[in-house]
Amino acid sequence: MEHSAFVTGANRGIGFEICRQLGRLGYRVLVGARDPQSGEEAAAKLRAEGFDAEPEHLDVGDSASISGCLGRLRSRRESLGIWINNAGVYPQGSLLEISPETLGQTLQINTLGAAWCAMAVVPLMIEQGYGRIVNVSSGYGSFAEGLEGPAAYSVSKAALNAVTVKLAEAVPATIKVNAACPGWVRTRMGGPDADRSVEEGADTPVWLATLDDDGPSGGFFRNRKPIDW
Ligand code: NAP
């Protein structure tokens, strides 16, 4: 495959499975992780399954980490065609129950980190004339679905949806930007009672990451179908 794919928060959960599915499709996968050791372990596991996988240290809550990571990718001329903003946190509580710091950190990781990564990678994708950016969002960020879920998370994903729309407006037609809701998935975040496997949760993000040139941009999808913001 000509282009490589970067997945943030890929050391476990849906992100790890997205890497595996992209590996199966023949992509070289860059396994983003804020903890270097767990990133190395995840990449080693993928390599043991026969895929081309490299760990990349990236804390999406830290702008210096984002610019450092993009600098490394640029300097080794990584042909980055796919960027998947998957990393996320899920603090419990209403706006009256959480601290301002918790709200800030959640927005930092779930929204701003994703936006800053995308803003940093777009110039590279423009140079290459190809790009697919996928924001792993949630139905909890959908006004149409009632903005359910814990407050900081819901606000951060609604804002990530807005970032998806505004970024899709700004990029050239060679780049597609979409948001995905993976559904309720059995991970550390989703818990053991969730109705979906990681394989099912990763399916729509991987589909969006590998869209043909005539595929959609600026949309929100679940089960490969458009859903309302
Ligand atoms: P998860 O198992 O809790 O995994 C979250 C991942 O994000 C971990 O790899 C974690 O790294 C990483 N992460 C957290 N903060 C980070 C930071 N500052 N920098 C880099 N990585 C960071 O969650 P998941 O269920 O796979 O969720 C993946 C995405 O799907 C999230 O965006 C989530 O909001 C979304 N989603 C999940 C569900 C669900 O039911 N599971 C439903 C809707 C949407 P560490 O291991 O270092 O903590």
GROMACS .gro file of C-alpha atoms and ligand atoms in nm:
model
  277
    1MET     CA    1   0.000   0.000   0.000
    2GLU     CA    2   0.138   0.337  -0.100
    3HIS     CA    3   0.035   0.533   0.211
    4SER     CA    4   0.079   0.466   0.580
    5ALA     CA    5  -0.188   0.515   0.846
    6PHE     CA    6  -0.152   0.678   1.187
    7VAL     CA    7  -0.393   0.587   1.468
    8THR     CA    8  -0.391   0.782   1.796
    9GLY     CA    9  -0.453   0.595   2.122
   10ALA     CA   10  -0.378   0.272   1.938
   11ASN     CA   11  -0.219   0.070   2.217
   12ARG     CA   12  -0.553  -0.086   2.317
   13GLY     CA   13  -0.927  -0.094   2.254
   14ILE     CA   14  -1.081   0.025   1.927
   15GLY     CA   15  -0.758   0.198   1.816
   16PHE     CA   16  -0.560  -0.124   1.833
   17GLU     CA   17  -0.826  -0.308   1.633
   18ILE     CA   18  -0.832  -0.026   1.372
   19CYS     CA   19  -0.456  -0.084   1.329
   20ARG     CA   20  -0.511  -0.457   1.289
   21GLN     CA   21  -0.783  -0.411   1.026
   22LEU     CA   22  -0.574  -0.157   0.833
   23GLY     CA   23  -0.275  -0.394   0.858
   24ARG     CA   24  -0.489  -0.669   0.711
   25LEU     CA   25  -0.570  -0.435   0.419
   26GLY     CA   26  -0.196  -0.395   0.357
   27TYR     CA   27  -0.132  -0.054   0.514
   28ARG     CA   28   0.177   0.026   0.715
   29VAL     CA   29   0.037   0.131   1.052
   30LEU     CA   30   0.185   0.382   1.295
   31VAL     CA   31   0.067   0.293   1.643
   32GLY     CA   32   0.022   0.615   1.839
   33ALA     CA   33   0.050   0.579   2.217
   34ARG     CA   34   0.108   0.821   2.504
   35ASP     CA   35   0.296   0.551   2.696
   36PRO     CA   36   0.596   0.449   2.482
   37GLN     CA   37   0.620   0.102   2.635
   38SER     CA   38   0.258   0.009   2.569
   39GLY     CA   39   0.295   0.147   2.214
   40GLU     CA   40   0.598  -0.077   2.158
   41GLU     CA   41   0.412  -0.378   2.296
   42ALA     CA   42   0.108  -0.311   2.074
   43ALA     CA   43   0.323  -0.266   1.762
   44ALA     CA   44   0.516  -0.586   1.844
   45LYS     CA   45   0.186  -0.774   1.873
   46LEU     CA   46   0.077  -0.646   1.531
   47ARG     CA   47   0.414  -0.735   1.376
   48ALA     CA   48   0.383  -1.086   1.524
   49GLU     CA   49   0.053  -1.113   1.333
   50GLY     CA   50   0.244  -1.032   1.014
   51PHE     CA   51   0.164  -0.660   0.976
   52ASP     CA   52   0.395  -0.364   0.911
   53ALA     CA   53   0.357  -0.169   1.238
   54GLU     CA   54   0.572   0.092   1.413
   55PRO     CA   55   0.513   0.253   1.753
   56GLU     CA   56   0.495   0.633   1.769
   57HIS     CA   57   0.501   0.826   2.093
   58LEU     CA   58   0.212   1.075   2.093
   59ASP     CA   59   0.026   1.233   2.382
   60VAL     CA   60  -0.261   1.417   2.211
   61GLY     CA   61  -0.314   1.625   2.523
   62ASP     CA   62   0.028   1.787   2.478
   63SER     CA   63   0.088   2.026   2.186
   64ALA     CA   64   0.466   1.979   2.208
   65SER     CA   65   0.419   1.603   2.175
   66ILE     CA   66   0.200   1.658   1.865
   67SER     CA   67   0.450   1.889   1.693
   68GLY     CA   68   0.739   1.658   1.789
   69CYS     CA   69   0.562   1.357   1.644
   70LEU     CA   70   0.469   1.533   1.318
   71GLY     CA   71   0.827   1.661   1.291
   72ARG     CA   72   0.963   1.304   1.315
   73LEU     CA   73   0.716   1.179   1.054
   74ARG     CA   74   0.810   1.461   0.819
   75SER     CA   75   1.184   1.421   0.863
   76ARG     CA   76   1.171   1.054   0.775
   77ARG     CA   77   0.938   1.133   0.482
   78GLU     CA   78   0.660   0.907   0.604
   79SER     CA   79   0.392   0.898   0.334
   80LEU     CA   80   0.100   0.956   0.566
   81GLY     CA   81  -0.230   0.908   0.383
   82ILE     CA   82  -0.456   0.826   0.679
   83TRP     CA   83  -0.488   0.990   1.019
   84ILE     CA   84  -0.736   0.850   1.272
   85ASN     CA   85  -0.811   1.056   1.582
   86ASN     CA   86  -0.915   0.772   1.811
   87ALA     CA   87  -0.761   0.859   2.151
   88GLY     CA   88  -1.020   0.955   2.408
   89VAL     CA   89  -1.108   0.982   2.775
   90TYR     CA   90  -1.445   0.936   2.941
   91PRO     CA   91  -1.480   1.104   3.281
   92GLN     CA   92  -1.808   1.056   3.462
   93GLY     CA   93  -2.034   1.326   3.603
   94SER     CA   94  -2.254   1.624   3.524
   95LEU     CA   95  -2.111   1.974   3.483
   96LEU     CA   96  -2.194   2.033   3.851
   97GLU     CA   97  -2.007   1.722   3.962
   98ILE     CA   98  -1.676   1.758   3.775
   99SER     CA   99  -1.397   2.009   3.824
  100PRO     CA  100  -1.310   2.277   3.569
  101GLU     CA  101  -0.978   2.092   3.525
  102THR     CA  102  -1.160   1.772   3.426
  103LEU     CA  103  -1.366   1.960   3.170
  104GLY     CA  104  -1.051   2.125   3.035
  105GLN     CA  105  -0.851   1.801   3.015
  106THR     CA  106  -1.135   1.620   2.840
  107LEU     CA  107  -1.166   1.894   2.578
  108GLN     CA  108  -0.788   1.901   2.546
  109ILE     CA  109  -0.766   1.530   2.465
  110ASN     CA  110  -1.095   1.452   2.288
  111THR     CA  111  -1.134   1.774   2.089
  112LEU     CA  112  -0.832   2.004   2.075
  113GLY     CA  113  -0.576   1.724   2.051
  114ALA     CA  114  -0.768   1.574   1.759
  115ALA     CA  115  -0.802   1.916   1.592
  116TRP     CA  116  -0.435   2.002   1.640
  117CYS     CA  117  -0.321   1.666   1.500
  118ALA     CA  118  -0.543   1.713   1.196
  119MET     CA  119  -0.427   2.073   1.144
  120ALA     CA  120  -0.066   1.954   1.160
  121VAL     CA  121  -0.112   1.665   0.919
  122VAL     CA  122  -0.322   1.843   0.654
  123PRO     CA  123  -0.026   2.034   0.496
  124LEU     CA  124   0.152   1.701   0.447
  125MET     CA  125  -0.160   1.550   0.290
  126ILE     CA  126  -0.197   1.853   0.061
  127GLU     CA  127   0.163   1.804  -0.058
  128GLN     CA  128   0.087   1.440  -0.130
  129GLY     CA  129  -0.246   1.515  -0.297
  130TYR     CA  130  -0.422   1.255  -0.082
  131GLY     CA  131  -0.562   1.230   0.269
  132ARG     CA  132  -0.825   1.063   0.483
  133ILE     CA  133  -0.890   1.197   0.834
  134VAL     CA  134  -1.130   1.014   1.064
  135ASN     CA  135  -1.247   1.152   1.398
  136VAL     CA  136  -1.371   0.875   1.625
  137SER     CA  137  -1.665   1.052   1.784
  138SER     CA  138  -1.976   0.922   1.960
  139GLY     CA  139  -2.355   0.934   1.946
  140TYR     CA  140  -2.317   1.106   2.286
  141GLY     CA  141  -2.187   1.407   2.090
  142SER     CA  142  -2.497   1.419   1.872
  143PHE     CA  143  -2.759   1.689   1.943
  144ALA     CA  144  -2.997   1.485   1.726
  145GLU     CA  145  -2.957   1.190   1.964
  146GLY     CA  146  -3.002   1.407   2.274
  147LEU     CA  147  -2.640   1.467   2.385
  148GLU     CA  148  -2.657   1.172   2.624
  149GLY     CA  149  -2.370   1.056   2.843
  150PRO     CA  150  -2.139   1.226   3.093
  151ALA     CA  151  -2.114   1.602   3.044
  152ALA     CA  152  -1.747   1.660   2.965
  153TYR     CA  153  -1.742   1.369   2.721
  154SER     CA  154  -2.062   1.474   2.547
  155VAL     CA  155  -1.947   1.837   2.511
  156SER     CA  156  -1.606   1.725   2.382
  157LYS     CA  157  -1.754   1.494   2.117
  158ALA     CA  158  -2.013   1.754   2.004
  159ALA     CA  159  -1.720   1.993   1.959
  160LEU     CA  160  -1.523   1.723   1.775
  161ASN     CA  161  -1.818   1.691   1.539
  162ALA     CA  162  -1.800   2.066   1.477
  163VAL     CA  163  -1.425   2.036   1.412
  164THR     CA  164  -1.506   1.766   1.155
  165VAL     CA  165  -1.745   1.997   0.967
  166LYS     CA  166  -1.515   2.301   0.974
  167LEU     CA  167  -1.205   2.103   0.872
  168ALA     CA  168  -1.390   1.928   0.588
  169GLU     CA  169  -1.494   2.274   0.461
  170ALA     CA  170  -1.135   2.397   0.467
  171VAL     CA  171  -0.943   2.115   0.296
  172PRO     CA  172  -0.909   2.052  -0.078
  173ALA     CA  173  -1.118   1.778  -0.241
  174THR     CA  174  -0.824   1.535  -0.234
  175ILE     CA  175  -0.867   1.514   0.145
  176LYS     CA  176  -1.173   1.367   0.314
  177VAL     CA  177  -1.263   1.439   0.675
  178ASN     CA  178  -1.538   1.242   0.848
  179ALA     CA  179  -1.657   1.148   1.196
  180ALA     CA  180  -1.755   0.799   1.308
  181CYS     CA  181  -1.957   0.661   1.597
  182PRO     CA  182  -1.830   0.309   1.666
  183GLY     CA  183  -2.139   0.215   1.869
  184TRP     CA  184  -2.119   0.080   2.225
  185VAL     CA  185  -1.805  -0.133   2.226
  186ARG     CA  186  -1.652  -0.375   2.478
  187THR     CA  187  -1.331  -0.192   2.575
  188ARG     CA  188  -1.200  -0.042   2.898
  189MET     CA  189  -1.411   0.265   2.814
  190GLY     CA  190  -1.723   0.081   2.699
  191GLY     CA  191  -1.712  -0.189   2.969
  192PRO     CA  192  -1.789  -0.561   2.946
  193ASP     CA  193  -2.167  -0.524   2.893
  194ALA     CA  194  -2.141  -0.331   2.565
  195ASP     CA  195  -2.319  -0.492   2.272
  196ARG     CA  196  -2.036  -0.465   2.020
  197SER     CA  197  -1.697  -0.629   1.971
  198VAL     CA  198  -1.391  -0.419   1.889
  199GLU     CA  199  -1.403  -0.573   1.540
  200GLU     CA  200  -1.752  -0.423   1.488
  201GLY     CA  201  -1.650  -0.092   1.648
  202ALA     CA  202  -1.348  -0.052   1.420
  203ASP     CA  203  -1.538  -0.126   1.100
  204THR     CA  204  -1.682   0.219   1.021
  205PRO     CA  205  -1.363   0.414   1.108
  206VAL     CA  206  -1.163   0.180   0.880
  207TRP     CA  207  -1.420   0.215   0.603
  208LEU     CA  208  -1.397   0.597   0.627
  209ALA     CA  209  -1.016   0.578   0.633
  210THR     CA  210  -1.012   0.390   0.305
  211LEU     CA  211  -1.285   0.575   0.111
  212ASP     CA  212  -1.252   0.600  -0.266
  213ASP     CA  213  -1.213   0.941  -0.430
  214ASP     CA  214  -1.590   0.961  -0.484
  215GLY     CA  215  -1.666   0.888  -0.115
  216PRO     CA  216  -1.828   1.136   0.126
  217SER     CA  217  -1.657   1.412   0.327
  218GLY     CA  218  -1.782   1.623   0.617
  219GLY     CA  219  -2.025   1.359   0.744
  220PHE     CA  220  -2.102   1.158   1.058
  221PHE     CA  221  -2.140   0.780   1.021
  222ARG     CA  222  -2.237   0.471   1.216
  223ASN     CA  223  -2.258   0.124   1.059
  224ARG     CA  224  -2.122   0.286   0.738
  225LYS     CA  225  -2.442   0.495   0.716
  226PRO     CA  226  -2.488   0.872   0.770
  227ILE     CA  227  -2.635   0.979   1.105
  228ASP     CA  228  -2.756   1.321   1.219
  229TRP     CA  229  -2.530   1.563   1.406
  230NAP     P1  230  -1.019   0.281   2.562
  230NAP     O1  231  -1.014   0.132   2.554
  230NAP     O2  232  -1.039   0.344   2.694
  230NAP     O3  233  -0.889   0.337   2.491
  230NAP     C1  234  -0.863   0.474   2.490
  230NAP     C2  235  -0.730   0.496   2.422
  230NAP     O4  236  -0.705   0.637   2.419
  230NAP     C3  237  -0.614   0.431   2.499
  230NAP     O5  238  -0.519   0.382   2.407
  230NAP     C4  239  -0.556   0.548   2.576
  230NAP     O6  240  -0.419   0.535   2.611
  230NAP     C5  241  -0.574   0.657   2.471
  230NAP     N1  242  -0.554   0.791   2.526
  230NAP     C6  243  -0.620   0.853   2.627
  230NAP     N2  244  -0.567   0.975   2.649
  230NAP     C7  245  -0.466   0.990   2.559
  230NAP     C8  246  -0.372   1.093   2.531
  230NAP     N3  247  -0.369   1.207   2.602
  230NAP     N4  248  -0.284   1.075   2.429
  230NAP     C9  249  -0.285   0.962   2.356
  230NAP     N5  250  -0.367   0.859   2.381
  230NAP    C10  251  -0.457   0.874   2.480
  230NAP     O7  252  -1.137   0.339   2.471
  230NAP     P2  253  -1.205   0.286   2.336
  230NAP     O8  254  -1.338   0.232   2.373
  230NAP     O9  255  -1.110   0.204   2.257
  230NAP    O10  256  -1.230   0.427   2.265
  230NAP    C11  257  -1.166   0.469   2.147
  230NAP    C12  258  -1.245   0.585   2.089
  230NAP    O11  259  -1.379   0.543   2.062
  230NAP    C13  260  -1.257   0.703   2.186
  230NAP    O12  261  -1.243   0.825   2.115
  230NAP    C14  262  -1.398   0.689   2.240
  230NAP    O13  263  -1.451   0.813   2.283
  230NAP    C15  264  -1.471   0.634   2.119
  230NAP     N6  265  -1.596   0.566   2.153
  230NAP    C16  266  -1.595   0.452   2.228
  230NAP    C17  267  -1.716   0.389   2.258
  230NAP    C18  268  -1.721   0.263   2.339
  230NAP    O14  269  -1.833   0.215   2.367
  230NAP     N7  270  -1.609   0.200   2.375
  230NAP    C19  271  -1.837   0.445   2.214
  230NAP    C20  272  -1.834   0.561   2.137
  230NAP    C21  273  -1.712   0.621   2.108
  230NAP     P3  274  -0.372   0.476   2.755
  230NAP    O15  275  -0.372   0.326   2.742
  230NAP    O16  276  -0.237   0.536   2.773
  230NAP    O17  277  -0.471   0.523   2.857
   0.00000   0.00000   0.00000
